[in-house]
Amino acid sequence: MKIKIQDKLSIEVANCVTAYFLKRGSLPYSEKDDFKQEILLKYIKQKKQIINNYRGESQLKTYLTATFFNFGREYIRREARNWVSNNPSFTPDEADERSPQSSLIIKEEIKRLKLVIMLFADEAAKTRLFLKCYYRMLVLIQDLSEYEPSFIKLEIDKLLLGKEFTQNSEIYETLSEVSNRVENKKNKPDAVRMWIKKRIGQIIYRLDGKYHSSNYSEETVGILMEYMCEEQTKEAYEYTE
Amino acid sequence: MNTQNNHHLSREEISLYAEQLAAGAIANSEQHIAQHIKECDECAQAVLAVTEILMADLEQDSPVIRPKVIRFPVRTMLGIAASVAAVIVLFFYVDFSSNIQQEQLADHQSDIEEFQQDTQTILLITEDTSYSVSSNHSLGEQGIYPVNERLEQLVDRFSGVAFRGDDVKIISDSELMATVGEQIILEWSNTDHQLLIIEILDHNEKKIKELETVNDKVMVVLSQNGVYYWKLINQEYDLLFCGRIHVKE
């Protein structure tokens, strides 16, 4: 006697989610099977409720991915204190760009940083531009146009293009002027400083995750930003050629 | 769509936003979801993870581009025939694919009632067992998989035997067919709730899982195809039953 359940999809998703946590270093390899078993069991026990809550607005597979990710995160929160992690942590400053493995990791981390910045939605372009200034990187016209399409009219290009900042205070002053023109506000430089610090903190948290093994800091986010901008500049150069 | 009571986004809101992010279309997303993700690191992490898993999946699924090969005339004819067949297959695929999601959901919903059965123990086997065809094999509708001669003899011995011991009566068939990921119930009657041992073995007679129960059924999910065996043993280590499970892809 058997129950006729075609549940291959849930196993497939559980495998993907397990692989994700292993890849991110949140899960020791020795825990792989227990982890997968736990999230599948939880799913089976709560299946009725899970499926009832599904409205069909996203793909079923994506919905199950979000569900299993949630279960996985709960499991790791509960069990992580018992694990001695052997997973090496990754930070971009430790990576040797020349080795194929490291350059692959850097590429993946750049992709993640791009996604993290995109999650700031209507403030994504502002985040990218302000961080570029904060980390003293070359500002491109594309950065300005993405932030404010009428940047020429507001003369923002004159404030930022080709500018080399030496002091942080100078950056905050200029950026407060920029944001006041665009957003029609009267923010002080200190408000810009706090905004940038908050954004960097969020980026670190979102890249690291509470239980991921990467170990970002303000400095290493800057290094990753540099890699990202190099790629962006290269793409822009190839496009104009 | 409602955000959950704890003020985090619902799983569906997270999955929908992840799909939009992966497609580079977050401009189409609902304003309150975008605003929430901008501020909430927990939800943003979930969206990031789901997006990454989705994108990795898409990269895996992307077709491999192969170089063009010029064929001889006969092969060209065969190629045309194959193309016609491919178009027919594609037609059916397109026809069916639009309903795949609804079917998946319908499958899940229709299973719910059955899921509510009082299955006391759930057992999941997730070990990877790779198979190669050997001299001893079983040919069934699921394909050819190696079998274990000794265990096959045991299965034959217990085939059609319902009563073993005073109180234990086997309800499951001696041969069960399933697909990978399908849930199978191994069932017997155990009115006295005596302690029983269930063993699941692979074709090499390697014990994959063992568990004890006083109940009258266990649910098994096998994640690899092949031939498996299950044994029911009492406290005195008497073998009460040996059955076969065929798992196909």
mmCIF file of N, CA and C in Angstrom, chain A residues 111-175:
data_model
loop_
_atom_site.group_PDB
_atom_site.id
_atom_site.type_symbol
_atom_site.label_atom_id
_atom_site.label_comp_id
_atom_site.label_asym_id
_atom_site.label_seq_id
_atom_site.Cartn_x
_atom_site.Cartn_y
_atom_site.Cartn_z
ATOM 1 N N LYS A 111 28.494 39.451 -8.172
ATOM 2 C CA LYS A 111 27.103 39.225 -8.552
ATOM 3 C C LYS A 111 26.183 39.416 -7.334
ATOM 4 N N ARG A 112 26.633 38.911 -6.192
ATOM 5 C CA ARG A 112 25.833 39.046 -4.957
ATOM 6 C C ARG A 112 25.739 40.511 -4.550
ATOM 7 N N LEU A 113 26.874 41.227 -4.650
ATOM 8 C CA LEU A 113 26.857 42.645 -4.262
ATOM 9 C C LEU A 113 25.883 43.425 -5.149
ATOM 10 N N LYS A 114 25.901 43.099 -6.450
ATOM 11 C CA LYS A 114 24.974 43.783 -7.372
ATOM 12 C C LYS A 114 23.529 43.534 -6.940
ATOM 13 N N LEU A 115 23.232 42.279 -6.587
ATOM 14 C CA LEU A 115 21.863 41.952 -6.147
ATOM 15 C C LEU A 115 21.519 42.674 -4.848
ATOM 16 N N VAL A 116 22.474 42.697 -3.927
ATOM 17 C CA VAL A 116 22.236 43.365 -2.636
ATOM 18 C C VAL A 116 21.930 44.842 -2.875
ATOM 19 N N ILE A 117 22.670 45.459 -3.770
ATOM 20 C CA ILE A 117 22.415 46.886 -4.054
ATOM 21 C C ILE A 117 21.054 47.052 -4.740
ATOM 22 N N MET A 118 20.736 46.126 -5.628
ATOM 23 C CA MET A 118 19.419 46.211 -6.304
ATOM 24 C C MET A 118 18.261 46.113 -5.313
ATOM 25 N N LEU A 119 18.507 45.424 -4.188
ATOM 26 C CA LEU A 119 17.443 45.287 -3.173
ATOM 27 C C LEU A 119 17.115 46.616 -2.497
ATOM 28 N N PHE A 120 17.940 47.634 -2.721
ATOM 29 C CA PHE A 120 17.591 48.948 -2.172
ATOM 30 C C PHE A 120 16.593 49.678 -3.084
ATOM 31 N N ALA A 121 16.149 48.959 -4.108
ATOM 32 C CA ALA A 121 15.051 49.396 -4.994
ATOM 33 C C ALA A 121 15.240 50.826 -5.499
ATOM 34 N N ASP A 122 14.354 51.752 -5.109
ATOM 35 C CA ASP A 122 14.428 53.112 -5.652
ATOM 36 C C ASP A 122 15.656 53.876 -5.127
ATOM 37 N N GLU A 123 16.367 53.302 -4.183
ATOM 38 C CA GLU A 123 17.591 53.947 -3.702
ATOM 39 C C GLU A 123 18.844 53.191 -4.147
ATOM 40 N N ALA A 124 18.673 52.251 -5.085
ATOM 41 C CA ALA A 124 19.822 51.457 -5.535
ATOM 42 C C ALA A 124 20.858 52.334 -6.239
ATOM 43 N N ALA A 125 20.391 53.202 -7.138
ATOM 44 C CA ALA A 125 21.320 54.049 -7.897
ATOM 45 C C ALA A 125 22.019 55.040 -6.966
ATOM 46 N N LYS A 126 21.266 55.548 -6.008
ATOM 47 C CA LYS A 126 21.851 56.486 -5.043
ATOM 48 C C LYS A 126 22.921 55.774 -4.202
ATOM 49 N N THR A 127 22.604 54.560 -3.783
ATOM 50 C CA THR A 127 23.555 53.779 -2.980
ATOM 51 C C THR A 127 24.848 53.565 -3.761
ATOM 52 N N ARG A 128 24.707 53.155 -5.012
ATOM 53 C CA ARG A 128 25.880 52.875 -5.845
ATOM 54 C C ARG A 128 26.737 54.132 -6.003
ATOM 55 N N LEU A 129 26.079 55.255 -6.314
ATOM 56 C CA LEU A 129 26.807 56.511 -6.544
ATOM 57 C C LEU A 129 27.491 57.002 -5.262
ATOM 58 N N PHE A 130 26.762 57.014 -4.170
ATOM 59 C CA PHE A 130 27.322 57.549 -2.928
ATOM 60 C C PHE A 130 28.466 56.671 -2.411
ATOM 61 N N LEU A 131 28.312 55.358 -2.582
ATOM 62 C CA LEU A 131 29.391 54.470 -2.139
ATOM 63 C C LEU A 131 30.629 54.627 -3.012
ATOM 64 N N LYS A 132 30.412 54.864 -4.277
ATOM 65 C CA LYS A 132 31.562 55.094 -5.167
ATOM 66 C C LYS A 132 32.338 56.325 -4.720
ATOM 67 N N CYS A 133 31.590 57.354 -4.360
ATOM 68 C CA CYS A 133 32.251 58.572 -3.872
ATOM 69 C C CYS A 133 32.959 58.303 -2.545
ATOM 70 N N TYR A 134 32.270 57.583 -1.670
ATOM 71 C CA TYR A 134 32.817 57.311 -0.340
ATOM 72 C C TYR A 134 34.123 56.512 -0.440
ATOM 73 N N TYR A 135 34.138 55.558 -1.373
ATOM 74 C CA TYR A 135 35.340 54.731 -1.548
ATOM 75 C C TYR A 135 36.301 55.317 -2.588
ATOM 76 N N ARG A 136 36.083 56.555 -2.939
ATOM 77 C CA ARG A 136 36.973 57.304 -3.872
ATOM 78 C C ARG A 136 37.156 56.580 -5.207
ATOM 79 N N MET A 137 36.049 56.202 -5.782
ATOM 80 C CA MET A 137 36.129 55.544 -7.091
ATOM 81 C C MET A 137 35.659 56.496 -8.183
ATOM 82 N N LEU A 138 36.023 56.126 -9.390
ATOM 83 C CA LEU A 138 35.694 56.973 -10.533
ATOM 84 C C LEU A 138 34.179 56.968 -10.781
ATOM 85 N N VAL A 139 33.591 58.159 -10.758
ATOM 86 C CA VAL A 139 32.145 58.266 -11.020
ATOM 87 C C VAL A 139 31.934 58.396 -12.530
ATOM 88 N N LEU A 140 31.017 57.604 -13.065
ATOM 89 C CA LEU A 140 30.742 57.635 -14.505
ATOM 90 C C LEU A 140 29.435 58.388 -14.765
ATOM 91 N N ILE A 141 29.274 58.851 -15.987
ATOM 92 C CA ILE A 141 28.034 59.549 -16.359
ATOM 93 C C ILE A 141 26.828 58.639 -16.132
ATOM 94 N N GLN A 142 27.060 57.342 -16.413
ATOM 95 C CA GLN A 142 25.989 56.349 -16.226
ATOM 96 C C GLN A 142 25.488 56.341 -14.774
ATOM 97 N N ASP A 143 26.413 56.502 -13.822
ATOM 98 C CA ASP A 143 26.018 56.529 -12.397
ATOM 99 C C ASP A 143 25.100 57.714 -12.121
ATOM 100 N N LEU A 144 25.459 58.853 -12.731
ATOM 101 C CA LEU A 144 24.665 60.068 -12.496
ATOM 102 C C LEU A 144 23.285 59.955 -13.147
ATOM 103 N N SER A 145 23.285 59.444 -14.377
ATOM 104 C CA SER A 145 21.993 59.380 -15.086
ATOM 105 C C SER A 145 21.049 58.377 -14.427
ATOM 106 N N GLU A 146 21.619 57.308 -13.861
ATOM 107 C CA GLU A 146 20.760 56.330 -13.175
ATOM 108 C C GLU A 146 20.185 56.926 -11.885
ATOM 109 N N TYR A 147 20.979 57.769 -11.247
ATOM 110 C CA TYR A 147 20.521 58.397 -9.998
ATOM 111 C C TYR A 147 19.502 59.493 -10.291
ATOM 112 N N GLU A 148 19.849 60.364 -11.257
ATOM 113 C CA GLU A 148 18.958 61.471 -11.592
ATOM 114 C C GLU A 148 19.056 61.775 -13.094
ATOM 115 N N PRO A 149 18.030 61.440 -13.858
ATOM 116 C CA PRO A 149 18.108 61.649 -15.306
ATOM 117 C C PRO A 149 18.401 63.107 -15.698
ATOM 118 N N SER A 150 17.927 64.065 -14.908
ATOM 119 C CA SER A 150 18.202 65.473 -15.286
ATOM 120 C C SER A 150 19.411 66.023 -14.507
ATOM 121 N N PHE A 151 20.454 65.185 -14.453
ATOM 122 C CA PHE A 151 21.638 65.585 -13.677
ATOM 123 C C PHE A 151 22.366 66.785 -14.292
ATOM 124 N N ILE A 152 22.234 66.934 -15.624
ATOM 125 C CA ILE A 152 22.932 68.066 -16.269
ATOM 126 C C ILE A 152 22.254 69.376 -15.874
ATOM 127 N N LYS A 153 20.942 69.343 -15.923
ATOM 128 C CA LYS A 153 20.163 70.531 -15.568
ATOM 129 C C LYS A 153 20.447 70.957 -14.119
ATOM 130 N N LEU A 154 20.592 69.961 -13.256
ATOM 131 C CA LEU A 154 20.850 70.255 -11.836
ATOM 132 C C LEU A 154 22.344 70.489 -11.548
ATOM 133 N N GLU A 155 23.134 70.363 -12.597
ATOM 134 C CA GLU A 155 24.591 70.581 -12.546
ATOM 135 C C GLU A 155 25.285 69.681 -11.523
ATOM 136 N N ILE A 156 24.811 68.458 -11.461
ATOM 137 C CA ILE A 156 25.437 67.502 -10.541
ATOM 138 C C ILE A 156 26.751 66.994 -11.116
ATOM 139 N N ASP A 157 26.810 66.909 -12.436
ATOM 140 C CA ASP A 157 28.046 66.458 -13.076
ATOM 141 C C ASP A 157 29.227 67.359 -12.700
ATOM 142 N N LYS A 158 28.934 68.646 -12.540
ATOM 143 C CA LYS A 158 30.017 69.571 -12.188
ATOM 144 C C LYS A 158 30.533 69.315 -10.773
ATOM 145 N N LEU A 159 29.650 68.772 -9.932
ATOM 146 C CA LEU A 159 30.047 68.496 -8.545
ATOM 147 C C LEU A 159 30.823 67.186 -8.404
ATOM 148 N N LEU A 160 30.524 66.236 -9.312
ATOM 149 C CA LEU A 160 31.070 64.889 -9.066
ATOM 150 C C LEU A 160 32.012 64.333 -10.143
ATOM 151 N N LEU A 161 31.799 64.713 -11.397
ATOM 152 C CA LEU A 161 32.618 64.089 -12.453
ATOM 153 C C LEU A 161 34.057 64.571 -12.390
ATOM 154 N N GLY A 162 34.973 63.609 -12.386
ATOM 155 C CA GLY A 162 36.400 63.924 -12.380
ATOM 156 C C GLY A 162 36.892 64.504 -11.062
ATOM 157 N N LYS A 163 36.083 64.454 -10.066
ATOM 158 C CA LYS A 163 36.446 65.023 -8.769
ATOM 159 C C LYS A 163 37.271 64.025 -7.957
ATOM 160 N N GLU A 164 38.368 64.527 -7.331
ATOM 161 C CA GLU A 164 39.158 63.636 -6.466
ATOM 162 C C GLU A 164 39.056 64.146 -5.040
ATOM 163 N N PHE A 165 38.354 63.410 -4.238
ATOM 164 C CA PHE A 165 38.168 63.819 -2.847
ATOM 165 C C PHE A 165 39.347 63.353 -1.999
ATOM 166 N N THR A 166 39.726 64.191 -1.054
ATOM 167 C CA THR A 166 40.790 63.776 -0.143
ATOM 168 C C THR A 166 40.242 63.544 1.270
ATOM 169 N N GLN A 167 39.340 64.404 1.682
ATOM 170 C CA GLN A 167 38.785 64.303 3.045
ATOM 171 C C GLN A 167 37.367 63.733 2.998
ATOM 172 N N ASN A 168 37.039 62.964 4.038
ATOM 173 C CA ASN A 168 35.667 62.449 4.141
ATOM 174 C C ASN A 168 34.659 63.592 4.279
ATOM 175 N N SER A 169 35.041 64.597 5.048
ATOM 176 C CA SER A 169 34.115 65.725 5.269
ATOM 177 C C SER A 169 33.749 66.388 3.935
ATOM 178 N N GLU A 170 34.716 66.432 3.041
ATOM 179 C CA GLU A 170 34.488 67.018 1.714
ATOM 180 C C GLU A 170 33.467 66.180 0.925
ATOM 181 N N ILE A 171 33.574 64.862 1.082
ATOM 182 C CA ILE A 171 32.634 63.950 0.397
ATOM 183 C C ILE A 171 31.218 64.171 0.936
ATOM 184 N N TYR A 172 31.089 64.191 2.268
ATOM 185 C CA TYR A 172 29.756 64.351 2.866
ATOM 186 C C TYR A 172 29.133 65.698 2.461
ATOM 187 N N GLU A 173 29.950 66.735 2.434
ATOM 188 C CA GLU A 173 29.439 68.063 2.055
ATOM 189 C C GLU A 173 28.930 68.057 0.616
ATOM 190 N N THR A 174 29.764 67.503 -0.273
ATOM 191 C CA THR A 174 29.373 67.484 -1.691
ATOM 192 C C THR A 174 28.113 66.638 -1.905
ATOM 193 N N LEU A 175 28.099 65.464 -1.252
ATOM 194 C CA LEU A 175 26.945 64.576 -1.450
ATOM 195 C C LEU A 175 25.668 65.144 -0.830
#
